[in-house]
Short mmCIF file of C-alpha atoms in Angstrom, two decimals:
data_model
loop_
_atom_site.label_atom_id
_atom_site.label_comp_id
_atom_site.label_asym_id
_atom_site.label_seq_id
_atom_site.Cartn_x
_atom_site.Cartn_y
_atom_site.Cartn_z
CA MET A 1 0.00 0.00 0.00
CA THR A 2 1.79 3.12 -1.24
CA ASP A 3 -1.01 5.62 -1.89
CA ARG A 4 -2.09 7.81 1.00
CA PHE A 5 -5.26 6.68 2.75
CA GLU A 6 -7.25 9.16 4.78
CA ILE A 7 -10.81 9.13 6.04
CA SER A 8 -12.38 12.52 5.42
CA ILE A 9 -15.68 13.55 6.91
CA ASP A 10 -17.72 16.67 6.29
CA ARG A 11 -20.02 17.57 9.14
CA ALA A 12 -21.86 20.08 6.96
CA ALA A 13 -22.73 17.47 4.33
CA ARG A 14 -26.19 15.95 4.11
CA GLN A 15 -24.84 12.41 4.21
CA PRO A 16 -24.66 10.87 7.68
CA LEU A 17 -21.16 10.54 9.14
CA ALA A 18 -21.45 6.74 9.21
CA VAL A 19 -22.09 6.72 5.46
CA GLN A 20 -19.08 8.95 4.83
CA ILE A 21 -16.82 6.70 6.90
CA HIS A 22 -18.14 3.58 5.15
CA ARG A 23 -17.63 5.15 1.71
CA SER A 24 -14.01 6.19 2.44
CA ILE A 25 -12.98 2.75 3.73
CA SER A 26 -14.91 0.85 1.05
CA GLN A 27 -13.32 2.83 -1.78
CA ALA A 28 -9.82 2.38 -0.29
CA ILE A 29 -10.34 -1.39 -0.15
CA ARG A 30 -11.71 -1.64 -3.68
CA ASP A 31 -8.91 0.38 -5.30
CA GLY A 32 -6.15 -1.40 -3.38
CA ARG A 33 -5.03 1.34 -1.01
CA LEU A 34 -6.06 -0.96 1.83
CA ALA A 35 -4.69 -4.41 0.97
CA GLY A 36 -6.14 -7.73 2.01
CA GLY A 37 -5.12 -8.56 5.57
CA ALA A 38 -4.61 -4.92 6.60
CA ARG A 39 -5.71 -4.33 10.16
CA LEU A 40 -8.20 -1.53 10.81
CA PRO A 41 -8.38 0.42 14.07
CA SER A 42 -11.01 -0.76 16.51
CA TRP A 43 -14.22 1.20 16.13
CA ARG A 44 -13.52 2.80 19.50
CA ASP A 45 -10.03 3.95 18.44
CA LEU A 46 -11.23 5.24 15.07
CA ALA A 47 -14.07 7.13 16.73
CA ALA A 48 -11.54 8.86 19.00
CA GLN A 49 -9.33 9.73 16.00
CA LEU A 50 -12.21 11.19 13.98
CA GLY A 51 -13.95 12.85 16.90
CA VAL A 52 -17.28 11.09 16.33
CA ALA A 53 -19.50 8.88 18.43
CA ARG A 54 -18.40 5.26 18.75
CA GLY A 55 -21.79 4.12 17.52
CA THR A 56 -21.24 6.02 14.27
CA VAL A 57 -18.09 4.04 13.45
CA ARG A 58 -19.73 0.83 14.58
CA VAL A 59 -22.54 1.33 12.05
CA ALA A 60 -19.97 1.89 9.26
CA TYR A 61 -18.00 -1.23 10.23
CA GLU A 62 -21.15 -3.37 10.37
CA LYS A 63 -22.09 -2.31 6.83
CA LEU A 64 -18.56 -3.08 5.59
CA ALA A 65 -18.78 -6.51 7.24
CA ASP A 66 -22.18 -7.15 5.60
CA GLU A 67 -20.55 -6.40 2.23
CA GLN A 68 -17.78 -8.90 3.09
CA LEU A 69 -15.11 -6.22 2.86
CA ILE A 70 -13.90 -6.60 6.44
CA ALA A 71 -14.14 -9.26 9.13
CA GLY A 72 -13.68 -9.33 12.88
CA MET A 73 -11.01 -11.86 13.86
CA GLY A 74 -11.05 -11.76 17.62
CA ALA A 75 -7.65 -11.01 19.14
CA ALA A 76 -6.24 -10.44 15.62
CA GLY A 77 -8.53 -7.42 15.25
CA THR A 78 -10.69 -6.26 12.37
CA ARG A 79 -9.03 -6.94 9.03
CA VAL A 80 -9.62 -6.29 5.34
CA ILE A 81 -10.78 -9.32 3.33
CA SER A 82 -8.71 -9.85 0.17
CA GLN A 83 -10.45 -8.52 -2.93
CA GLY A 84 -8.09 -10.07 -5.50
CA ALA A 85 -6.09 -7.84 -7.82
CA PRO A 86 -6.58 -4.20 -6.82
CA ARG A 87 -8.10 -1.88 -9.41
CA ARG A 88 -5.51 0.88 -9.42
CA PRO A 89 -3.37 2.66 -11.97
CA ALA A 90 -0.67 0.54 -13.58
CA GLY A 91 2.74 0.93 -11.96
CA PRO A 92 5.89 -1.01 -11.15
CA ALA A 93 5.21 -4.67 -10.40
CA ARG A 94 7.45 -4.48 -7.34
CA GLU A 95 9.35 -1.83 -5.49
CA ALA A 96 12.98 -1.37 -6.42
CA ALA A 97 15.46 -2.80 -3.90
CA PRO A 98 18.38 -0.56 -2.87
CA LEU A 99 21.73 -1.20 -4.56
CA PRO A 100 20.48 -4.14 -6.65
CA MET A 101 23.99 -4.76 -8.00
CA LEU A 102 25.04 -5.74 -4.47
CA PHE A 103 21.95 -7.11 -2.76
CA HIS A 104 19.14 -9.43 -3.79
CA ASP A 105 16.33 -11.26 -2.07
CA PHE A 106 16.41 -9.48 1.27
CA GLU A 107 15.26 -11.54 4.25
CA ARG A 108 15.51 -14.83 2.36
CA PRO A 109 17.41 -17.94 3.48
CA PRO A 110 21.01 -17.93 2.23
CA ALA A 111 21.67 -19.48 -1.17
CA ALA A 112 24.60 -21.70 -2.11
CA PHE A 113 27.84 -19.74 -2.62
CA GLN A 114 26.32 -16.62 -1.03
CA MET A 115 28.85 -14.42 0.78
CA GLY A 116 28.51 -12.38 3.94
CA VAL A 117 26.15 -14.77 5.73
CA PRO A 118 27.33 -17.12 8.52
CA ALA A 119 26.50 -20.81 8.51
CA GLN A 120 22.83 -21.23 9.34
CA ASP A 121 23.12 -24.88 10.31
CA ALA A 122 25.87 -24.29 12.88
CA PHE A 123 24.51 -21.28 14.76
CA PRO A 124 23.49 -21.94 18.40
CA PHE A 125 19.87 -20.90 17.92
CA SER A 126 18.57 -22.30 21.22
CA LEU A 127 21.21 -20.47 23.22
CA TRP A 128 20.74 -17.29 21.22
CA SER A 129 16.95 -17.44 21.67
CA ARG A 130 17.35 -17.66 25.44
CA LEU A 131 19.74 -14.70 25.46
CA MET A 132 17.40 -12.63 23.28
CA ALA A 133 14.40 -13.42 25.45
CA ARG A 134 16.30 -12.57 28.62
CA SER A 135 17.62 -9.34 27.10
CA ALA A 136 14.18 -8.31 25.85
CA ARG A 137 12.76 -8.76 29.36
CA ALA A 138 15.60 -6.76 30.87
CA ALA A 139 15.19 -3.97 28.31
CA ALA A 140 11.43 -3.85 28.89
CA ALA A 141 11.92 -3.59 32.67
CA THR A 142 14.35 -0.67 32.53
CA PRO A 143 13.06 2.82 33.37
CA VAL A 144 11.60 4.68 30.40
CA SER A 145 14.40 6.98 29.22
CA TYR A 146 16.57 7.67 26.22
CA PRO A 147 19.30 5.04 25.77
CA ASP A 148 22.93 6.05 25.36
CA PRO A 149 23.33 6.88 21.65
CA ARG A 150 26.91 5.57 21.76
CA GLY A 151 25.63 2.11 22.69
CA HIS A 152 24.76 0.09 25.77
CA SER A 153 27.49 0.45 28.38
CA GLU A 154 27.80 -3.30 29.05
CA LEU A 155 28.27 -4.05 25.35
CA ARG A 156 30.93 -1.36 24.95
CA GLN A 157 32.78 -2.78 27.96
CA GLU A 158 32.67 -6.30 26.50
CA ILE A 159 33.85 -5.08 23.10
CA ALA A 160 36.79 -3.27 24.72
CA ALA A 161 37.77 -6.45 26.57
CA TYR A 162 37.40 -8.58 23.44
CA LEU A 163 39.51 -6.20 21.33
CA ALA A 164 42.30 -6.21 23.91
CA LEU A 165 42.36 -10.02 23.92
CA SER A 166 41.90 -10.82 20.23
CA ARG A 167 42.96 -7.73 18.28
CA SER A 168 45.64 -6.22 20.61
CA ILE A 169 43.76 -2.89 20.76
CA GLN A 170 43.99 -1.08 24.07
CA CYS A 171 40.98 1.21 24.35
CA SER A 172 38.40 2.32 26.88
CA PRO A 173 34.63 1.82 26.49
CA GLY A 174 34.43 5.61 26.03
CA GLN A 175 36.24 5.26 22.69
CA ILE A 176 33.72 2.73 21.37
CA LEU A 177 30.49 3.51 19.57
CA VAL A 178 27.97 0.82 18.68
CA THR A 179 26.74 1.26 15.11
CA SER A 180 24.26 -0.13 12.62
CA GLY A 181 26.82 -2.47 11.07
CA TYR A 182 29.80 -1.41 8.99
CA ALA A 183 27.67 0.92 6.87
CA GLY A 184 26.63 2.79 10.02
CA ALA A 185 30.25 3.11 11.13
CA LEU A 186 31.32 4.38 7.71
CA GLY A 187 28.53 6.96 7.64
CA LEU A 188 29.39 8.13 11.15
CA ILE A 189 33.06 8.58 10.22
CA LEU A 190 32.38 10.45 7.00
CA ARG A 191 29.96 12.82 8.70
CA THR A 192 32.04 13.45 11.82
CA LEU A 193 35.38 14.05 10.11
CA ASP A 194 33.82 16.35 7.46
CA LEU A 195 35.72 14.78 4.60
CA ASP A 196 33.60 16.15 1.75
CA GLY A 197 35.73 16.93 -1.27
CA CYS A 198 38.93 15.30 -0.05
CA HIS A 199 40.94 12.61 -1.84
CA ALA A 200 40.97 9.03 -0.55
CA TRP A 201 42.99 5.90 -1.23
CA LEU A 202 40.85 2.83 -1.77
CA GLU A 203 42.13 -0.69 -2.34
CA ASP A 204 41.70 -2.02 -5.86
CA PRO A 205 39.79 -4.35 -5.68
CA ALA A 206 37.57 -3.16 -2.81
CA PHE A 207 34.14 -3.73 -1.30
CA PRO A 208 31.72 -1.90 -3.66
CA LEU A 209 29.62 -0.60 -0.76
CA THR A 210 32.63 1.31 0.56
CA ARG A 211 33.21 2.92 -2.83
CA ILE A 212 29.54 3.89 -3.10
CA GLY A 213 29.57 5.37 0.41
CA LEU A 214 32.63 7.49 -0.38
CA GLU A 215 31.02 8.69 -3.60
CA PHE A 216 27.87 9.70 -1.72
CA ALA A 217 30.12 11.75 0.57
CA ARG A 218 31.63 13.48 -2.51
CA ILE A 219 35.09 12.08 -1.85
CA ALA A 220 37.48 11.73 -4.79
CA ILE A 221 38.63 8.10 -4.92
CA THR A 222 42.04 6.93 -6.09
CA PRO A 223 42.16 3.15 -6.70
CA VAL A 224 45.41 1.72 -5.28
CA PRO A 225 46.64 -1.68 -6.46
CA VAL A 226 46.84 -4.62 -4.08
CA ASP A 227 49.55 -7.29 -4.29
CA ASN A 228 50.58 -10.19 -2.08
CA GLU A 229 51.54 -7.72 0.70
CA GLY A 230 48.25 -5.82 0.57
CA LEU A 231 47.77 -2.16 -0.34
CA ASP A 232 50.79 -0.77 -2.22
CA VAL A 233 51.54 2.33 -0.12
CA ALA A 234 54.36 3.51 -2.39
CA ALA A 235 52.02 3.40 -5.39
CA ALA A 236 49.37 5.28 -3.40
CA LEU A 237 51.83 8.08 -2.64
CA ARG A 238 52.66 8.38 -6.33
CA LEU A 239 49.04 8.29 -7.47
CA ALA A 240 47.49 10.69 -4.93
CA PRO A 241 50.01 12.36 -2.60
CA GLU A 242 47.32 14.86 -1.53
CA ALA A 243 45.00 12.20 -0.07
CA LYS A 244 43.64 12.69 3.45
CA LEU A 245 41.93 9.32 3.88
CA ALA A 246 42.72 5.65 3.28
CA VAL A 247 40.20 2.82 3.61
CA VAL A 248 41.82 -0.58 4.03
CA THR A 249 41.03 -4.17 5.01
CA PRO A 250 44.43 -5.07 6.50
CA GLY A 251 43.48 -8.25 8.34
CA GLN A 252 42.12 -10.13 5.32
CA GLN A 253 41.92 -7.99 2.22
CA ALA A 254 38.45 -7.99 0.72
CA PRO A 255 38.15 -9.86 -1.58
CA LEU A 256 41.65 -11.27 -2.20
CA GLY A 257 42.26 -12.38 1.39
CA VAL A 258 45.91 -11.25 1.72
CA THR A 259 47.17 -9.75 4.98
CA LEU A 260 48.75 -6.30 4.91
CA SER A 261 52.44 -6.82 5.65
CA LEU A 262 54.09 -5.22 8.69
CA THR A 263 56.25 -3.05 6.43
CA ARG A 264 53.20 -1.71 4.63
CA ARG A 265 51.32 -1.23 7.90
CA LEU A 266 54.09 0.92 9.35
CA ALA A 267 54.41 2.89 6.11
CA LEU A 268 50.67 3.56 6.04
CA ILE A 269 50.59 4.72 9.66
CA ASP A 270 53.66 6.88 9.13
CA TRP A 271 51.98 8.54 6.14
CA ALA A 272 48.83 9.28 8.14
CA GLY A 273 50.87 10.82 10.96
CA ARG A 274 52.91 13.03 8.63
CA ALA A 275 50.02 14.05 6.36
CA GLY A 276 47.43 14.55 9.10
CA ALA A 277 45.35 11.94 7.27
CA TRP A 278 42.91 9.33 8.53
CA ILE A 279 42.82 5.56 8.09
CA ILE A 280 39.60 3.56 8.24
CA GLU A 281 40.39 -0.01 9.21
CA ASP A 282 37.57 -2.27 8.06
CA ASP A 283 38.09 -5.34 10.25
CA TYR A 284 35.10 -7.15 8.76
CA LEU A 285 36.19 -10.68 9.78
CA SER A 286 37.80 -9.77 13.09
CA GLU A 287 39.84 -12.78 14.26
CA LEU A 288 38.02 -15.24 12.01
CA GLN A 289 41.28 -16.34 10.37
CA LEU A 290 40.92 -19.92 9.17
CA LYS A 291 44.63 -20.74 9.13
CA GLY A 292 46.97 -19.61 11.91
CA ARG A 293 46.36 -16.65 14.16
CA ALA A 294 44.95 -13.37 12.91
CA ALA A 295 47.43 -10.49 12.70
CA PRO A 296 46.98 -7.74 15.32
CA ALA A 297 44.73 -4.90 14.23
CA LEU A 298 46.26 -1.93 12.45
CA ALA A 299 44.91 0.32 15.21
CA SER A 300 47.11 -1.51 17.75
CA LEU A 301 50.22 -0.12 16.00
CA ASP A 302 49.03 3.48 15.71
CA PRO A 303 50.93 5.99 17.93
CA HIS A 304 49.42 9.05 16.23
CA GLY A 305 45.70 8.50 16.82
CA ARG A 306 44.90 8.41 13.08
CA VAL A 307 43.29 4.95 12.74
CA LEU A 308 39.55 4.45 13.15
CA HIS A 309 38.82 0.74 13.70
CA ALA A 310 35.46 -0.53 12.40
CA GLY A 311 34.25 -4.00 13.35
CA SER A 312 31.07 -5.95 12.78
CA PHE A 313 29.12 -8.92 14.12
CA SER A 314 27.50 -9.58 10.72
CA LYS A 315 29.92 -12.27 9.58
CA THR A 316 30.43 -13.85 13.01
CA ILE A 317 26.89 -13.82 14.46
CA SER A 318 24.31 -12.58 11.95
CA PRO A 319 23.84 -9.70 9.48
CA ALA A 320 20.23 -9.49 10.67
CA LEU A 321 21.51 -7.85 13.87
CA ARG A 322 22.73 -4.82 11.89
CA LEU A 323 25.27 -4.41 14.67
CA GLY A 324 28.83 -3.16 14.45
CA PHE A 325 31.18 -0.95 16.38
CA LEU A 326 33.72 1.79 15.89
CA VAL A 327 36.83 2.56 17.95
CA VAL A 328 38.02 6.16 17.72
CA PRO A 329 41.05 7.96 19.17
CA PRO A 330 40.42 9.36 22.69
CA GLU A 331 40.55 12.99 21.58
CA LEU A 332 37.74 12.38 19.06
CA ALA A 333 35.45 10.41 21.36
CA ALA A 334 33.35 13.40 22.48
CA ARG A 335 32.86 14.68 18.94
CA PHE A 336 31.84 11.25 17.65
CA GLY A 337 29.46 10.85 20.58
CA ASP A 338 27.76 14.15 19.72
CA VAL A 339 27.29 13.21 16.07
CA ALA A 340 26.03 9.75 17.04
CA ALA A 341 23.45 11.35 19.35
CA ALA A 342 22.21 13.66 16.61
CA LEU A 343 22.39 11.43 13.52
CA PHE A 344 23.59 7.86 14.14
CA PRO A 345 22.26 6.51 17.46
CA ALA A 346 23.00 2.88 18.36
CA PRO A 347 20.48 0.11 17.47
CA ALA A 348 17.88 -1.38 19.79
CA ALA A 349 18.98 -1.96 23.38
CA SER A 350 17.60 -5.51 23.58
CA ILE A 351 19.86 -6.69 20.74
CA GLN A 352 22.86 -4.98 22.29
CA ARG A 353 22.19 -6.65 25.63
CA ALA A 354 21.99 -10.07 23.99
CA VAL A 355 25.32 -9.60 22.20
CA ALA A 356 26.89 -8.32 25.44
CA ALA A 357 25.78 -11.50 27.21
CA PHE A 358 27.02 -13.63 24.29
CA LEU A 359 30.47 -12.08 24.75
CA ALA A 360 30.50 -11.89 28.56
CA GLU A 361 29.53 -15.54 29.09
CA GLY A 362 32.22 -16.84 26.74
CA HIS A 363 29.85 -18.08 24.03
CA TYR A 364 31.29 -15.79 21.33
CA LEU A 365 34.86 -17.09 21.49
CA ARG A 366 33.67 -20.71 21.66
CA HIS A 367 31.44 -20.07 18.66
CA LEU A 368 34.34 -18.56 16.68
CA ARG A 369 36.59 -21.54 17.46
CA HIS A 370 33.90 -23.91 16.21
CA MET A 371 33.28 -21.82 13.07
CA LYS A 372 36.99 -21.76 12.19
CA ARG A 373 37.15 -25.55 12.06
CA LEU A 374 33.88 -25.86 10.18
CA TYR A 375 34.67 -23.16 7.63
CA ALA A 376 38.18 -24.50 6.98
CA ALA A 377 36.72 -27.91 6.12
CA ARG A 378 33.99 -26.43 3.94
CA ARG A 379 36.46 -24.18 2.12
CA GLU A 380 38.72 -27.08 1.24
CA ARG A 381 35.79 -29.23 0.16
CA LEU A 382 34.45 -26.51 -2.18
CA ALA A 383 37.92 -25.76 -3.56
CA GLU A 384 38.48 -29.43 -4.35
CA HIS A 385 35.16 -29.72 -6.17
CA MET A 386 36.00 -26.68 -8.29
CA ARG A 387 39.54 -27.87 -9.03
CA GLN A 388 38.09 -31.11 -10.37
CA ARG A 389 35.78 -29.16 -12.69
CA ARG A 390 37.91 -26.21 -13.77
CA ARG A 391 38.24 -25.50 -17.48
CA PRO A 392 41.11 -23.94 -19.48
CA GLY A 393 41.56 -20.32 -18.47
CA MET A 394 40.09 -20.84 -15.01
CA ALA A 395 42.04 -20.75 -11.74
CA VAL A 396 40.87 -21.71 -8.26
CA HIS A 397 42.28 -19.77 -5.28
CA VAL A 398 41.73 -20.45 -1.60
CA THR A 399 41.70 -16.94 -0.15
CA GLY A 400 42.29 -15.88 3.43
CA GLY A 401 38.61 -15.01 3.84
CA LEU A 402 35.40 -17.00 3.76
CA SER A 403 35.32 -17.67 0.03
CA VAL A 404 36.93 -19.57 -2.80
CA LEU A 405 37.98 -17.26 -5.62
CA LEU A 406 37.49 -18.45 -9.18
CA ASP A 407 39.43 -16.52 -11.84
CA LEU A 408 37.72 -16.59 -15.24
CA PRO A 409 38.92 -15.83 -18.77
CA ASP A 410 38.52 -12.21 -19.86
CA THR A 411 35.84 -13.37 -22.30
CA ALA A 412 33.60 -14.52 -19.44
CA ASP A 413 30.68 -12.34 -18.33
CA ASP A 414 30.71 -12.78 -14.55
CA LEU A 415 27.73 -10.44 -14.07
CA ALA A 416 25.57 -12.54 -16.39
CA ILE A 417 26.70 -15.76 -14.70
CA ALA A 418 25.77 -14.44 -11.25
CA SER A 419 22.38 -13.22 -12.47
CA GLN A 420 21.53 -16.47 -14.25
CA ALA A 421 22.57 -18.52 -11.22
CA LEU A 422 19.97 -17.02 -8.88
CA PRO A 423 16.93 -18.97 -10.16
CA PHE A 424 18.86 -22.18 -9.42
CA GLY A 425 19.40 -21.20 -5.77
CA LEU A 426 23.03 -20.21 -6.37
CA ALA A 427 24.44 -16.81 -5.43
CA PRO A 428 28.08 -16.45 -6.56
CA VAL A 429 29.42 -12.90 -6.32
CA PRO A 430 30.85 -11.41 -9.54
CA LEU A 431 34.36 -10.07 -9.06
CA SER A 432 34.47 -7.40 -11.77
CA PRO A 433 32.41 -4.77 -9.82
CA TRP A 434 35.04 -4.87 -7.06
CA TYR A 435 37.70 -3.54 -9.46
CA GLN A 436 37.91 0.11 -10.44
CA ALA A 437 41.02 0.72 -12.56
CA SER A 438 40.74 -2.44 -14.66
CA ARG A 439 38.35 -5.27 -15.47
CA HIS A 440 38.95 -8.65 -13.86
CA ALA A 441 36.41 -11.39 -14.47
CA GLY A 442 35.85 -13.87 -11.69
CA LEU A 443 33.47 -15.28 -9.12
CA MET A 444 33.65 -15.37 -5.35
CA LEU A 445 32.05 -18.47 -3.89
CA GLY A 446 31.02 -18.21 -0.26
CA ILE A 447 31.89 -21.29 1.79
CA THR A 448 29.71 -20.87 4.87
CA ASN A 449 26.42 -22.41 3.74
CA GLN A 450 26.99 -25.69 1.96
CA SER A 451 24.90 -28.78 1.48
CA GLU A 452 27.00 -31.91 1.13
CA GLN A 453 24.16 -33.57 -0.73
CA ARG A 454 23.89 -30.75 -3.30
CA LEU A 455 27.46 -29.48 -3.52
CA ALA A 456 28.51 -31.54 -6.53
CA ALA A 457 25.33 -30.67 -8.43
CA ASP A 458 25.69 -26.98 -7.52
CA CYS A 459 29.26 -26.94 -8.82
CA ASP A 460 28.21 -28.69 -12.03
CA ARG A 461 25.43 -26.17 -12.58
CA LEU A 462 27.81 -23.26 -12.00
CA ILE A 463 30.38 -24.64 -14.44
CA GLY A 464 27.62 -25.00 -17.04
CA LEU A 465 26.64 -21.35 -16.60
CA ILE A 466 30.28 -20.27 -16.87
CA GLU A 467 30.71 -22.17 -20.13
CA ALA A 468 27.51 -20.66 -21.51
CA ASN A 469 28.77 -17.15 -20.80
CA GLY A 470 32.21 -17.17 -22.36
CA GLY A 471 34.11 -19.08 -19.70
#
């Protein structure tokens, strides 16, 4: 229902008020502005809204019920009965989803090869349900007041303790802001630091959402090549010496999976200190390193206070939480808190409380240990299936992240392959949109949600689509 629906009554008209109310609701149902299943206010509530006697609304509702346009359903309230296809002007068949080149089928179960979604079959749902229920009760019992826009204090304390243990970042809860995922952290940074019009270094390839966010903020982007040591800092200095911002994924480069070398890390931090520039560290996988121990965070090496560390629970717990966090230098904490209060307040308190308990009671670290073993096995299994099926011009790479990277010949259309795969329940991610300075055809195959029974058939189907599209 997109058109505006409003009940208008004219007390000077000759028609009784009950007739006017009936006519307004009846017409809205027949032309589709009130869809089947829509709940109407009780006749008492609607009478109070319109300023008429309750009996007047009751008469209108009874006539609508006699015409089988509405029905009383007890505790479910009074609802519109479906009238079939609404008679309304032709328009789009469905509303356009945001950023369709990146996202599809919101709120659907994960498809095979889909990235960014943790394993559904290995998540401790029973435990998480208990924590959510307990947190919801605690949030409901708290005094009615505005929550801290920086985030729930217990969650910020737990994040600070976790970062000290797993990422070698020494920070206080006052330096941490809870955000609506990575996108919320990025928006908060760009607004607070007032970076409009500046030049920024961005890894090439890089997460397309980051590039889009920087473009929305009117930041001039310089793509910087990535090699087996991560972002090439020397190349960045040659390409854009005037830059005042760098956005990097030093732990596990997205999407290639390489770790930024210590030499490059120190060079990047030294540049930021000398140039008065800022570094956004997108630590999207945190310590979820499948082989060996994750390298300490870039922020742990920063003596100048120029690194802003952004983390997320999307890949480790669930993207449905829309929960992330940002660690800022102490001298910026007050300014970031003010902007968060005005524009980017933290998500719902009940969710924050549940995540705080998940961390405080040790469940989070146990869950990560379990996921590392599971994902390592699933990554190797998928890589082996693809190696057995690869064709000339293809290459299979086991990256440092949660995907298997499939290089394709330049003649392959990775966008078409990804689009055609969706009706088959497959969601590979095309690689070419991640590159800016050059075209590189490929597919990223998420490893987290696999079906052993369907894996071979899924791989066969994908290879068939690749061959049909120039691969």
